[in-house]
Amino acid sequence: MNFGIFLEQIPDEGIAWWQNLASGLGWTLGTAFFAWILAFTLGSIIGVVRTTDKRWLVRLGDAYVELFRNIPLIVQFFIWYFVVPNVIPAVKAWVIAADPTDFQFLTAIVCLGLFTSARIAEQVRSGIQSLSQGQRNAGYAIGLTQTQTYRYVLLPMAYRIIIPPLTSEVMNLIKNTAVAYSIGLVELFFRTREMAEMTFRYFEVFAAATLIYMLIAFSANRVMAFIERRVAVPGYIGGGK
Amino acid sequence: MKKIMTIAAVIVAAGFVTSAAAQELTGTLKKVKETGSFTVGYRESSIPFSYLDDKQQPIGYAMELCMRVVDAVKADLKMPGLKVNLQPVTSSNRIPLLQNGTIDMECGSTTNSVQRQQQVSFGPTYFVINVTAAVKKNSGINTFADLNGKTVSTTSGTTSVPLIKAYEKTKDVAVKEIYGKDHAESFLLLADDRASAFIMDDILLAGQIANSKDPAAYKILPESLRQEPYSMMLRKDDPQFKALVDKTVGAIMKSGEIDKIYAKWFTSPIPPKGINMNFPMTPPIREAFKNPNDKGVQ
């Protein structure tokens, strides 16, 4: 076991192995960041839609969640990367003109964003439904519209309740970016495999990758815990400690 | 105290007995004898070396040679009922799976390189390839230099990756690499016009082309980035098993039987679709058969 390998130069590239892994880490974090924004926005909208009194909207939201929850992530990556451009000519024309790396990055964000949004939608729905019917009725009773009831009564409480499961989703999202290696995105896991295959130092390389993934997932966990404490309503669920 | 000494003496004696027995069989052969099974690692789309037929069974040129080694193992260990497991492997997991004992031999399209010999061992060279590029005929690309500024695909975890990078550096050519996780995916990138060329071993390119929807639309560039020997991969420091492999495969090559096996897979229609690789024996391959060796490429 010799961790000095990370300081060695990569043949023909002029940079050290650790720099190669660091560039992979950059792609991993970038993908996770943008995918989270997409997932949180879409997931919130669909989660709310699933608790409204419009039956067709609820059905549509349910269908969306089931679609993305029931297909393995790696299959979704394949569909977005290989199938979608081939069935939609406009996308195909754009893909050929676009920079291949940009397209891989975008595919990863869209794929992970939609996949995670379905899971967040489920949590937003359960968060809202965990509130007593009385809260919704109270909102209507003081003359708020449905939108206002969500904005000022239901969502502020529901989001606080679901911070712990959302923390898991952030961590899952970060770890799921590793699947993007399957479409050739040069993220951390891709760089890890590449380095292992070229240096044959499987133990050292994967030990380093494991540590890096643990560190970033754990940092995300701490950030969410901080948010949870800051927004806690004293005496209410999740507001203890 | 006396009792402890006696126990210690028994343990030491037992240790001698077991180590004496182990001297007869070592490494892979010992493992096979003990477990009663032998696991062959195969590739799912390395046509015609090792690939799945229409019944999802691994077949191919390398598989045929490996099965002859399996027969030799059965005869050598006097285990006609030996259980033979087949385990699919990929470019990137084949070495770890061999090292950790999941597979006992890898039969596919693995380059025998000096660097890899630090980790694993190889049987006699059974094929010699050129690393080159497949392009579409209508692309107007005829040399590697024409690829300047274009996107090229290759399979991650293969020896083509550092070769392209070295070529870019020495010839002052800049290309953008995108990676497929297997050869079929890398070829799909070329077929979909998302890459201008697929850089890989010539025989694997010929296989992907022969299997494609329109084989006439592609061509293989005559230039070569490097010549590489292919062989079955074995665990390192396992002289008993390696000697058996060398003897078995070497005999097939020397007796001339290899010509028939070669013709069957490279110049005749092969399952599942009856395609013909049309890849006659090249001089370096003929040379490798005449003098069986396991020399790796630098």
XYZ file of C-alpha atoms in Angstrom:
539
model
C 0.000 0.000 0.000
C 1.549 3.266 -1.068
C -0.468 6.455 -1.253
C 2.421 8.296 -2.924
C 0.857 7.187 -6.220
C -1.462 10.215 -6.087
C 1.484 12.581 -6.377
C 2.917 10.790 -9.415
C 2.539 12.306 -12.869
C 0.105 10.737 -15.327
C 2.016 9.517 -18.420
C 1.516 11.903 -21.384
C -0.771 14.282 -19.523
C 1.497 16.561 -17.554
C -0.643 16.550 -14.409
C -0.558 14.401 -11.271
C -3.151 11.753 -10.476
C -4.596 13.745 -7.578
C -5.304 16.617 -9.954
C -7.162 14.213 -12.222
C -9.306 13.051 -9.294
C -9.864 16.659 -8.231
C -11.167 17.541 -11.688
C -13.515 14.552 -11.389
C -14.660 15.843 -8.008
C -15.448 19.199 -9.635
C -17.771 17.516 -12.152
C -19.377 15.477 -9.363
C -20.113 18.549 -7.259
C -21.300 20.569 -10.260
C -23.647 17.814 -11.354
C -25.008 17.333 -7.830
C -25.512 21.090 -7.323
C -27.505 21.757 -10.488
C -29.401 18.475 -10.251
C -30.438 19.396 -6.693
C -31.817 22.779 -7.790
C -33.821 21.065 -10.530
C -34.944 18.252 -8.234
C -36.005 20.547 -5.384
C -37.964 22.904 -7.627
C -39.726 20.199 -9.635
C -40.211 17.943 -6.615
C -41.848 20.732 -4.614
C -44.249 21.615 -7.422
C -45.248 18.011 -8.023
C -45.487 17.232 -4.318
C -47.862 20.166 -3.805
C -49.885 19.257 -6.881
C -50.461 15.797 -5.429
C -52.185 17.240 -2.359
C -54.536 19.705 -4.120
C -58.219 19.017 -4.657
C -57.891 18.764 -8.462
C -58.246 15.033 -9.126
C -56.551 15.070 -12.563
C -53.582 17.006 -11.207
C -53.174 14.488 -8.391
C -53.243 11.618 -10.918
C -50.709 13.355 -13.137
C -48.397 13.898 -10.163
C -48.784 10.287 -9.058
C -47.966 9.045 -12.565
C -44.851 11.228 -12.688
C -43.576 9.890 -9.377
C -44.230 6.269 -10.288
C -42.569 6.674 -13.696
C -39.285 7.960 -12.318
C -39.286 5.850 -9.166
C -39.819 2.554 -10.936
C -37.051 2.681 -13.548
C -33.488 1.887 -12.423
C -31.285 4.978 -12.484
C -28.691 3.459 -14.818
C -31.451 2.639 -17.326
C -32.706 6.229 -17.122
C -29.197 7.434 -17.929
C -29.064 5.183 -20.965
C -32.486 6.411 -22.159
C -31.604 10.095 -21.815
C -28.182 9.703 -23.402
C -28.762 7.208 -26.231
C -32.497 6.827 -26.829
C -33.889 10.366 -26.542
C -31.541 11.892 -29.175
C -32.405 9.071 -31.578
C -36.188 9.401 -31.344
C -36.370 13.210 -31.351
C -34.621 14.572 -34.482
C -34.359 18.093 -33.040
C -32.412 16.804 -30.021
C -30.203 14.731 -32.322
C -29.307 17.729 -34.476
C -28.494 19.686 -31.364
C -26.424 16.880 -29.822
C -24.211 16.598 -32.917
C -23.588 20.329 -32.935
C -23.056 20.617 -29.166
C -19.868 19.939 -27.278
C -19.985 16.252 -26.225
C -18.882 17.015 -22.671
C -21.553 19.681 -22.269
C -24.165 17.225 -23.444
C -23.000 14.573 -20.981
C -23.121 17.128 -18.181
C -26.602 18.297 -19.145
C -27.853 14.722 -19.506
C -26.557 13.879 -16.042
C -28.236 16.943 -14.499
C -31.583 16.293 -16.178
C -31.529 12.577 -15.455
C -30.527 12.885 -11.797
C -32.722 15.958 -11.320
C -35.883 14.234 -12.562
C -35.097 10.990 -10.731
C -34.555 12.816 -7.443
C -37.529 15.142 -7.999
C -39.862 12.136 -7.962
C -38.501 11.158 -4.558
C -38.718 14.712 -3.228
C -42.289 14.998 -4.525
C -43.185 11.959 -2.470
C -41.684 13.531 0.647
C -43.310 16.924 0.098
C -46.653 15.163 -0.318
C -46.249 13.140 2.861
C -45.038 16.248 4.729
C -48.165 18.174 3.757
C -50.460 15.242 4.488
C -48.918 14.747 7.919
C -50.367 18.117 8.947
C -53.845 17.922 10.444
C -56.771 18.788 8.183
C -57.537 21.538 10.706
C -54.569 23.625 9.540
C -55.830 23.701 5.954
C -59.372 24.461 7.135
C -58.088 27.199 9.421
C -56.395 28.834 6.459
C -59.594 28.755 4.437
C -61.602 29.967 7.453
C -59.626 33.185 7.757
C -60.251 33.837 4.068
C -56.974 32.679 2.483
C -57.104 31.265 -1.050
C -55.713 27.762 -1.701
C -52.424 29.245 -2.919
C -52.139 31.466 0.136
C -53.006 28.568 2.449
C -50.101 26.570 0.963
C -47.727 29.517 1.031
C -48.402 30.765 4.568
C -49.854 27.816 6.485
C -49.039 24.364 5.058
C -45.661 24.588 3.313
C -43.722 26.388 6.071
C -44.545 23.537 8.447
C -44.327 20.717 5.894
C -40.799 21.686 4.779
C -39.588 21.761 8.371
C -40.989 18.286 8.965
C -39.299 16.785 5.920
C -35.805 18.201 6.465
C -34.447 14.844 7.765
C -35.610 12.807 4.729
C -34.501 15.653 2.437
C -31.048 15.350 3.996
C -30.991 11.721 2.901
C -32.004 12.809 -0.602
C -29.143 15.320 -0.838
C -26.705 12.618 0.230
C -28.241 10.080 -2.156
C -28.050 12.565 -5.001
C -24.349 13.159 -4.408
C -23.677 9.429 -4.357
C -25.920 8.768 -7.370
C -23.780 11.082 -9.530
C -21.363 8.132 -9.714
C -23.797 6.398 -12.090
C -23.060 9.145 -14.637
C -19.817 7.284 -15.378
C -22.020 5.020 -17.539
C -22.532 7.815 -20.084
C -18.856 8.728 -19.969
C -19.120 11.857 -17.812
C -15.634 12.316 -16.373
C -16.814 12.661 -12.766
C -15.087 11.326 -9.675
C -16.042 7.673 -10.093
C -15.013 7.712 -13.781
C -11.626 9.183 -12.857
C -11.293 6.631 -10.068
C -11.878 3.707 -12.413
C -9.585 5.217 -15.016
C -6.785 5.650 -12.522
C -7.284 2.137 -11.117
C -7.229 0.607 -14.592
C -4.092 2.490 -15.600
C -2.078 2.120 -12.404
C -3.568 -1.196 -11.172
C -3.486 0.283 -7.648
C -7.090 -0.631 -6.965
C -6.874 -0.517 -3.198
C -5.330 2.924 -2.858
C -7.491 4.465 -5.569
C -10.813 3.170 -4.321
C -9.880 3.929 -0.720
C -9.350 7.557 -1.736
C -12.623 7.702 -3.669
C -14.515 6.170 -0.746
C -13.092 8.777 1.594
C -13.930 11.659 -0.741
C -17.535 10.493 -1.253
C -17.948 10.053 2.509
C -16.570 13.525 3.169
C -18.824 15.324 0.701
C -21.937 13.368 1.706
C -21.162 14.030 5.355
C -20.601 17.757 4.697
C -24.000 17.876 3.012
C -25.451 16.179 6.069
C -23.918 18.821 8.384
C -25.185 21.704 6.237
C -28.706 20.291 6.336
C -28.474 19.775 10.111
C -27.464 23.424 10.436
C -30.435 24.526 8.351
C -32.695 22.306 10.437
C -31.559 23.987 13.667
C -31.803 27.492 12.243
C -35.373 27.187 10.986
C -36.709 25.105 13.879
C -39.969 26.301 15.453
C -39.498 25.974 19.232
C -41.539 23.193 20.758
C -42.571 21.799 17.381
C -41.554 18.557 15.675
C -37.937 18.572 14.610
C -37.294 21.667 16.683
C -35.785 19.907 19.660
C -32.096 19.652 20.612
C 3.109 -26.098 30.722
C 3.852 -29.577 29.451
C 0.366 -29.801 28.069
C 0.810 -26.545 26.194
C 4.070 -27.809 24.711
C 2.339 -30.961 23.530
C -0.450 -28.965 21.916
C 2.104 -26.686 20.267
C 3.997 -29.706 18.956
C 0.790 -31.157 17.514
C -0.053 -27.867 15.813
C 3.433 -27.579 14.333
C 3.318 -31.173 13.149
C -0.119 -30.619 11.608
C 1.291 -27.570 9.858
C 4.061 -29.666 8.312
C 1.588 -32.267 7.114
C -0.680 -29.757 5.397
C 2.179 -27.853 3.790
C 3.637 -31.103 2.512
C 0.308 -31.960 0.897
C 0.018 -28.479 -0.588
C 3.324 -28.821 -2.408
C 1.749 -31.201 -4.855
C -0.803 -28.665 -6.083
C -0.459 -24.900 -5.864
C -2.323 -21.785 -6.926
C -5.266 -22.132 -9.250
C -5.046 -25.905 -9.609
C -5.117 -26.315 -5.838
C -8.098 -23.986 -5.587
C -9.909 -25.885 -8.345
C -9.227 -29.219 -6.685
C -10.542 -27.925 -3.360
C -13.638 -26.129 -4.621
C -14.481 -28.561 -7.420
C -15.202 -25.675 -9.766
C -13.375 -23.566 -12.335
C -14.597 -20.108 -13.336
C -13.957 -18.703 -16.791
C -14.340 -14.935 -17.236
C -15.774 -13.960 -20.628
C -16.644 -10.751 -22.482
C -20.163 -10.060 -23.695
C -19.356 -8.177 -26.885
C -15.742 -8.891 -27.915
C -16.623 -10.455 -31.262
C -15.316 -12.969 -32.372
C -13.105 -13.677 -29.337
C -15.634 -13.923 -26.582
C -19.277 -12.896 -26.921
C -22.833 -14.016 -26.310
C -24.725 -15.957 -28.985
C -28.496 -15.888 -29.490
C -28.951 -18.294 -26.558
C -26.927 -15.945 -24.317
C -24.085 -18.488 -24.178
C -20.505 -17.180 -24.397
C -18.761 -18.415 -27.551
C -15.804 -17.316 -29.683
C -12.212 -17.940 -30.678
C -10.785 -17.237 -27.213
C -13.566 -19.213 -25.555
C -12.779 -22.219 -27.751
C -9.090 -22.121 -26.753
C -10.018 -21.604 -23.096
C -12.380 -24.562 -23.154
C -9.455 -26.671 -24.355
C -7.549 -25.480 -21.287
C -10.540 -26.414 -19.121
C -10.468 -29.911 -20.669
C -6.768 -30.124 -19.843
C -7.494 -29.084 -16.226
C -10.148 -31.817 -15.977
C -7.698 -34.418 -17.311
C -4.798 -33.174 -15.185
C -6.775 -33.215 -11.922
C -8.679 -36.362 -12.941
C -11.927 -34.493 -12.328
C -14.176 -35.232 -15.324
C -17.181 -33.833 -13.422
C -15.467 -30.458 -12.755
C -18.063 -27.699 -12.523
C -17.288 -24.942 -15.032
C -18.772 -21.529 -14.190
C -19.007 -18.720 -16.736
C -18.734 -15.181 -15.418
C -19.122 -12.057 -17.593
C -16.388 -9.448 -17.058
C -15.721 -5.955 -18.416
C -12.564 -4.096 -19.425
C -12.363 -2.472 -16.030
C -13.252 -5.303 -13.653
C -11.410 -8.193 -15.305
C -8.113 -7.675 -13.434
C -9.594 -7.228 -9.925
C -11.941 -10.201 -10.452
C -9.021 -12.368 -11.509
C -6.902 -11.207 -8.586
C -9.588 -11.759 -5.962
C -10.341 -15.259 -7.256
C -13.831 -14.620 -8.674
C -12.548 -15.891 -12.030
C -9.641 -18.276 -12.637
C -8.880 -17.316 -16.238
C -10.052 -14.481 -18.479
C -10.842 -15.293 -22.090
C -11.458 -12.295 -24.245
C -9.541 -9.589 -26.003
C -7.020 -8.607 -23.360
C -3.762 -6.967 -24.401
C -0.674 -8.568 -22.923
C 1.402 -5.592 -21.790
C 4.547 -5.396 -19.709
C 2.726 -3.074 -17.315
C -0.118 -5.539 -16.838
C 2.397 -8.348 -16.271
C 3.227 -6.675 -12.961
C -0.297 -7.597 -11.860
C -1.254 -10.687 -13.838
C 0.231 -13.356 -16.059
C -0.651 -14.349 -19.648
C -0.933 -17.517 -21.729
C 0.603 -17.803 -25.238
C -0.262 -14.962 -27.621
C -3.251 -16.074 -29.697
C -3.805 -12.928 -31.719
C -1.979 -9.730 -32.698
C -3.894 -6.530 -33.393
C -3.267 -2.982 -34.550
C -4.832 -0.115 -32.619
C -6.503 2.053 -35.242
C -9.744 3.923 -35.961
C -13.075 3.100 -37.591
C -14.713 6.005 -39.410
C -17.703 6.476 -41.682
C -16.725 6.254 -45.361
C -18.592 9.477 -46.150
C -16.720 11.412 -43.422
C -13.718 12.161 -45.658
C -11.346 11.053 -42.896
C -8.423 8.997 -44.247
C -5.631 9.466 -41.711
C -5.245 10.120 -38.006
C -4.187 13.665 -38.854
C -7.663 14.259 -40.344
C -9.122 13.716 -36.884
C -7.690 17.023 -35.659
C -10.412 19.004 -33.891
C -12.906 16.126 -34.108
C -14.588 14.056 -31.432
C -13.450 10.449 -31.105
C -14.978 7.686 -29.025
C -13.193 4.921 -27.221
C -13.964 2.435 -24.469
C -12.961 3.493 -20.976
C -10.464 1.257 -19.213
C -8.735 0.089 -22.413
C -5.148 0.623 -23.564
C -6.448 2.860 -26.383
C -6.996 5.728 -23.946
C -3.314 6.448 -23.124
C -2.372 5.714 -26.773
C -4.623 8.491 -28.068
C -3.239 10.889 -25.492
C 0.343 10.007 -26.447
C -0.466 10.421 -30.150
C -2.020 13.828 -29.559
C 1.103 14.928 -27.780
C 3.676 13.697 -30.300
C 1.807 14.659 -33.478
C 0.344 17.934 -32.247
C -3.177 16.775 -33.042
C -6.027 17.719 -30.712
C -9.102 15.516 -30.463
C -11.959 15.416 -27.988
C -12.408 11.982 -26.434
C -15.733 10.627 -25.285
C -16.032 7.280 -23.595
C -18.403 4.363 -23.922
C -18.476 1.828 -21.132
C -18.224 -1.069 -23.612
C -17.325 -1.470 -27.310
C -20.974 -1.611 -28.414
C -21.643 1.732 -26.728
C -18.511 3.338 -28.168
C -19.523 2.129 -31.635
C -23.044 3.478 -31.090
C -21.504 6.927 -30.588
C -19.832 6.603 -34.015
C -22.953 5.153 -35.672
C -25.053 8.051 -34.290
C -22.526 10.603 -35.650
C -21.768 11.741 -32.122
C -18.135 10.795 -32.658
C -16.176 10.989 -35.945
C -14.083 7.935 -35.174
C -13.983 4.985 -32.811
C -10.407 4.209 -31.769
C -9.843 0.590 -30.819
C -8.145 -2.658 -31.836
C -8.685 -3.342 -35.562
C -10.275 -6.762 -35.075
C -12.779 -5.420 -32.538
C -13.646 -2.602 -34.923
C -14.130 -5.173 -37.707
C -16.445 -7.081 -35.370
C -18.572 -4.060 -34.519
C -18.744 -3.072 -38.193
C -19.691 -6.577 -39.348
C -22.464 -6.584 -36.778
C -23.792 -3.110 -37.580
C -26.906 -2.260 -39.565
C -24.898 -1.094 -42.562
C -21.368 -2.601 -42.616
C -20.580 -0.958 -45.986
C -20.844 2.511 -44.435
C -17.673 2.116 -42.342
C -13.989 1.681 -42.978
C -10.908 1.048 -40.865
C -7.937 3.391 -41.251
C -4.733 1.692 -42.488
C -2.570 3.537 -39.933
C -1.654 1.897 -36.660
C -1.034 3.484 -33.270
C 0.516 0.287 -31.949
C 0.666 -3.480 -32.375
C -0.533 -5.504 -29.384
C -0.602 -9.222 -28.556
C -3.796 -10.742 -27.153
C -3.854 -13.609 -24.736
C -5.807 -15.282 -21.988
C -5.163 -13.687 -18.624
C -4.077 -15.817 -15.644
C -3.217 -15.067 -12.038
C 0.377 -14.017 -11.400
C 2.886 -16.291 -9.675
C 0.998 -19.466 -10.463
C 3.630 -21.528 -12.364
C 1.732 -24.834 -12.241
C -1.387 -23.551 -13.945
C 0.572 -21.370 -16.371
C 2.657 -24.389 -17.455
C -0.541 -26.317 -18.130
C -1.996 -23.441 -20.193
C 1.250 -22.980 -22.149
C 1.470 -26.699 -22.873
C -2.159 -27.046 -23.962
C -2.361 -23.939 -26.151
C 1.190 -24.361 -27.454
C 0.355 -27.891 -28.652
C -2.711 -26.616 -30.543
C -0.564 -23.969 -32.251
C 2.356 -26.244 -33.122
C 0.186 -29.073 -34.442
C -1.423 -26.679 -36.920
C -4.854 -27.288 -35.464
C -4.947 -23.561 -34.753
C -5.354 -22.900 -38.521
C -8.709 -24.654 -38.484
C -9.868 -22.864 -35.328
C -8.686 -19.517 -36.755
C -10.508 -20.085 -40.039
C -13.674 -21.022 -38.186
C -13.867 -17.675 -36.349
C -12.138 -15.167 -38.643
C -12.797 -16.172 -42.235
C -16.134 -18.019 -42.039
C -19.665 -16.937 -41.099
C -20.058 -17.033 -37.313
C -23.126 -17.210 -35.080
C -25.499 -15.685 -34.198
C -26.128 -13.731 -37.421
C -23.806 -15.599 -39.785
C -21.555 -12.586 -40.293
C -18.046 -13.065 -41.646
C -15.204 -11.117 -40.036
C -13.119 -11.497 -43.207
C -9.908 -11.145 -41.267
C -7.224 -13.457 -42.761
C -4.175 -14.314 -40.663
C -1.597 -11.502 -40.676
C 2.184 -12.149 -40.635
C 2.591 -11.253 -36.914
C -0.219 -13.684 -36.008
C 1.392 -16.445 -38.098
C 4.681 -15.744 -36.319
C 3.015 -15.987 -32.887
C 1.605 -19.410 -33.792
C 4.963 -20.649 -35.049
C 6.758 -19.622 -31.848
C 4.255 -19.611 -28.996
C 5.276 -16.935 -26.467
C 3.844 -14.634 -23.835
C 5.916 -11.525 -24.593
C 4.024 -8.388 -23.600
C 3.977 -5.079 -25.448
C 5.839 -2.181 -23.772
